[in-house]
Structures are given as C-alpha cells and as structure tokens.
Amino acid sequence: MNLRPDLAIIAQNVAPGSRVLDVGCGDGALMAALRDTANVDARGLELNPANVAAAVGRGLSVVQGDADTDLADYPDQSFDYAILSQTLQTTMRPHVVLDELLRIGRLAFVSFPNFAHWRVRVSLLWGGRMPVTRLLPLAWYETPNIHHVTIDDFRAFVREQGLTVEGAWFLSDGRPARPAAANFFAEHAVFLLRR
C-alpha cells in the first residue's frame, strides 16, 4: 500500500470490517487500500469530477458532492469513521463540517497541513510572501486553502467544542515529528476525534 503519509496513518488505525465515509476522497486511494487490506465498506464524497471518475474507475462507491453542503444528507451515526484528509482548510465552514463528521460517524479522522511549520514561518518572515512549500505547492492565488490552521489552533478548537482526541499523529517529511513541539516541527497533523 503506497499511500500519502497521513493516509497511511489513517489506514493503520481503521478497524477491519468498518463502515467508512471518506469526505474529499480524491481519487479514492485510501478507500481502495481500506477495501483491499481491511475489508472496509468505504464510501466517498468528492468535489472534483475527474477524481470522482478515477475513484469509480477503481470500483469504489463515490459520489460528487461538496463537504460544505452535502453532509447533511447522511443519516446520524451511519458510519464507524468519517474521514476528512487535507480538506478541512478548504471548507467554507470548518466548524460545521467537523460537527457533521461527528454526527455521521462515531469517530472522525481529520488531517491538515500545519501552517505554523517552521519552513512556512521562515518563508513568510524572510521572503515576505505567502509560502510555497512541498506540502503547500500552490501560490496564494491558486490554492484552495482558505483557512490557515495550525496544530495549536486545532487543539484549541477541539477543546472549545468539547471533543475528545482519541489519537494524534504529527508528520514532517513523511516521518513522525516530535509531539511536544509539533506546532513548530510538523508539516501536517492527523487527529482522531469523538464527541
């Protein structure tokens, strides 16, 4: 299974035989891996029509839809896990999307790029322009990212919402980053949440 590092962490932590909704599933790589290695019943929601076609071409159950508007159509607690990988920062109302994830699934995985990573900070400090990095490869006017969340921002948000963190993983260059200084050293984060 050759998955993006955050997706590999999610795949390793989804219980076999689970029902999963992958919101912003891209081309379905995670769903296919879960189906093939853990007998997971995976469904997907994806905005990009080319990605929907690619996922369906893999034999996956994916519909075209928008996380900001279409999650309300799913019944309460209809999945064991709802997954939102590298999508939170692109949604119009992240707090509403996260609330919907935890209504739909018993647990929710959320991964996002950390806008407080030291490379982002240095790029902004010394270059004076919005950073372009390996994980944030697009210029400010091309990026779908509209909310620049940091790990510390997300931790505070989770506390304010009264959510429980069941697990947290921090990555830099695809490898684990130090949890104690994750806001500075981690390029992206993965959280497993429950109400």
Coordinates of C-alpha atoms in Angstrom, one line a residue:
M1 CA 0.0 0.0 0.0
N2 CA 1.7 3.2 -1.2
L3 CA -0.3 6.0 0.4
R4 CA 0.5 9.6 1.3
P5 CA 1.8 9.5 4.9
D6 CA -1.3 10.9 6.6
L7 CA -3.5 8.4 4.7
A8 CA -1.2 5.6 5.8
I9 CA -1.7 6.5 9.4
I10 CA -5.4 6.6 9.0
A11 CA -5.4 3.2 7.2
Q12 CA -3.4 1.7 10.0
N13 CA -5.9 2.9 12.6
V14 CA -9.2 2.0 10.9
A15 CA -10.6 -1.2 12.4
P16 CA -11.1 -4.0 9.9
G17 CA -14.7 -4.5 8.7
S18 CA -15.7 -0.9 9.5
R19 CA -18.0 1.4 7.6
V20 CA -16.2 4.5 6.4
L21 CA -17.2 7.7 4.7
D22 CA -14.2 9.5 3.1
V23 CA -15.1 13.1 2.6
G24 CA -12.9 14.8 0.0
C25 CA -11.6 11.3 -1.0
G26 CA -9.7 12.5 -4.1
D27 CA -9.0 9.6 -6.4
G28 CA -10.0 7.0 -3.8
A29 CA -6.5 5.8 -2.9
L30 CA -7.3 5.5 0.8
M31 CA -10.7 3.9 0.2
A32 CA -9.1 1.3 -2.2
A33 CA -6.4 0.5 0.4
L34 CA -9.0 0.0 3.2
R35 CA -11.2 -2.1 1.0
D36 CA -8.3 -4.3 -0.2
T37 CA -6.4 -4.7 3.1
A38 CA -9.1 -4.4 5.9
N39 CA -12.4 -5.4 4.3
V40 CA -13.8 -2.0 4.9
D41 CA -17.1 -0.9 3.4
A42 CA -15.9 2.5 2.2
R43 CA -18.0 5.3 0.6
G44 CA -16.7 8.6 -0.7
L45 CA -17.7 12.2 -1.3
E46 CA -15.6 14.2 -3.7
L47 CA -16.0 17.6 -5.3
N48 CA -13.6 17.2 -8.3
P49 CA -15.3 15.3 -11.2
A50 CA -12.1 13.9 -12.5
N51 CA -11.3 12.4 -9.1
V52 CA -14.8 11.0 -8.8
A53 CA -14.3 9.3 -12.2
A54 CA -10.9 7.9 -11.1
A55 CA -12.3 6.6 -7.9
V56 CA -15.3 5.0 -9.6
G57 CA -12.9 3.5 -12.1
R58 CA -11.3 1.7 -9.1
G59 CA -14.6 0.1 -8.4
L60 CA -15.4 2.4 -5.5
S61 CA -18.7 3.9 -4.4
V62 CA -18.0 7.7 -4.7
V63 CA -20.5 10.5 -5.4
Q64 CA -19.8 14.0 -6.4
G65 CA -20.6 16.4 -3.7
D66 CA -19.5 19.3 -1.5
A67 CA -18.5 18.8 2.2
D68 CA -19.9 22.3 2.9
T69 CA -23.4 21.5 1.8
D70 CA -24.0 17.7 1.2
L71 CA -23.0 16.1 4.5
A72 CA -26.5 17.0 5.9
D73 CA -27.9 14.3 3.6
Y74 CA -26.2 11.5 5.5
P75 CA -28.1 9.8 8.5
D76 CA -26.8 10.1 12.0
Q77 CA -24.2 7.6 13.1
S78 CA -24.3 5.8 9.7
F79 CA -20.5 5.2 9.7
D80 CA -17.9 4.0 12.1
Y81 CA -15.5 6.5 10.8
A82 CA -15.8 9.8 8.8
I83 CA -12.6 10.9 7.3
L84 CA -11.6 14.4 6.2
S85 CA -8.0 14.3 4.9
Q86 CA -6.3 17.5 3.7
T87 CA -9.7 19.1 3.2
L88 CA -10.6 21.0 6.4
Q89 CA -8.7 24.1 5.4
T90 CA -10.6 24.3 2.0
T91 CA -14.1 24.2 3.5
M92 CA -16.1 27.4 3.9
R93 CA -17.3 26.5 7.4
P94 CA -14.8 24.0 9.0
H95 CA -16.7 24.0 12.4
V96 CA -19.9 22.9 10.7
V97 CA -18.2 20.3 8.6
L98 CA -16.5 18.9 11.6
D99 CA -19.8 18.8 13.5
E100 CA -21.4 16.9 10.6
L101 CA -18.5 14.4 10.5
L102 CA -19.1 13.6 14.2
R103 CA -22.8 13.3 13.6
I104 CA -22.3 10.9 10.7
G105 CA -19.5 8.9 12.2
R106 CA -18.8 7.6 15.7
L107 CA -15.2 8.7 15.2
A108 CA -13.7 11.2 12.8
F109 CA -10.2 11.4 11.3
V110 CA -9.1 14.9 10.3
S111 CA -5.7 15.7 8.7
F112 CA -4.5 19.1 7.6
P113 CA -1.3 20.9 6.7
N114 CA 0.2 22.9 9.6
F115 CA 0.6 26.5 8.6
A116 CA 2.8 27.1 11.6
H117 CA 5.6 24.7 10.4
W118 CA 9.0 26.3 10.7
R119 CA 9.5 26.3 6.9
V120 CA 6.3 28.2 6.4
R121 CA 7.3 30.7 9.1
V122 CA 10.8 31.2 7.7
S123 CA 9.4 31.7 4.2
L124 CA 7.0 34.3 5.3
L125 CA 9.5 36.0 7.6
W126 CA 12.4 36.2 5.2
G127 CA 10.6 36.2 1.9
G128 CA 7.7 38.4 2.9
R129 CA 5.3 36.4 0.7
M130 CA 2.9 33.6 1.3
P131 CA 4.9 30.4 1.3
V132 CA 5.1 27.8 -1.4
T133 CA 6.4 24.5 0.1
R134 CA 6.3 20.8 -0.7
L135 CA 3.0 20.4 1.1
L136 CA 1.6 23.8 0.1
P137 CA 2.7 23.8 -3.5
L138 CA 0.4 26.5 -5.0
A139 CA 0.7 30.2 -4.9
W140 CA -1.7 32.1 -2.8
Y141 CA -4.0 32.9 -5.7
E142 CA -4.2 29.3 -6.9
T143 CA -4.6 27.5 -3.6
P144 CA -7.9 26.0 -2.5
N145 CA -6.8 26.7 1.1
I146 CA -9.0 29.4 2.6
H147 CA -8.4 28.7 6.3
H148 CA -4.8 28.6 7.5
V149 CA -5.0 26.4 10.5
T150 CA -2.1 25.4 12.9
I151 CA -1.9 22.5 15.2
D152 CA -2.3 24.7 18.2
D153 CA -5.3 26.4 16.6
F154 CA -6.9 23.0 16.0
R155 CA -6.2 21.7 19.5
A156 CA -7.8 24.9 21.0
F157 CA -10.8 24.4 18.7
V158 CA -11.2 20.8 19.7
R159 CA -11.2 21.8 23.4
E160 CA -13.7 24.6 22.8
Q161 CA -16.0 22.2 21.0
G162 CA -15.8 19.7 23.9
L163 CA -14.4 17.0 21.6
T164 CA -12.1 14.2 22.7
V165 CA -8.9 13.4 21.0
E166 CA -8.5 9.6 20.7
G167 CA -5.3 9.9 18.8
A168 CA -2.9 12.4 17.3
W169 CA 0.0 12.0 14.8
F170 CA 2.4 14.6 13.5
L171 CA 4.5 14.3 10.4
S172 CA 7.4 16.1 8.9
D173 CA 9.0 14.8 5.6
G174 CA 6.6 11.8 5.9
R175 CA 8.1 10.8 9.3
P176 CA 6.9 11.2 12.8
A177 CA 7.5 14.7 14.3
R178 CA 8.0 15.4 18.0
P179 CA 4.6 15.8 19.6
A180 CA 5.8 18.2 22.2
A181 CA 6.9 20.7 19.5
A182 CA 4.5 19.6 16.8
N183 CA 3.2 23.1 16.1
F184 CA 6.7 24.2 15.0
F185 CA 8.2 20.9 13.6
A186 CA 5.2 19.1 12.0
E187 CA 4.3 19.7 8.4
H188 CA 0.9 18.1 8.9
A189 CA -1.2 16.5 11.5
V190 CA -3.7 13.7 11.8
F191 CA -6.3 13.7 14.6
L192 CA -8.8 11.0 15.6
L193 CA -11.8 12.6 17.3
R194 CA -15.0 11.6 19.0
R195 CA -17.8 13.5 20.8

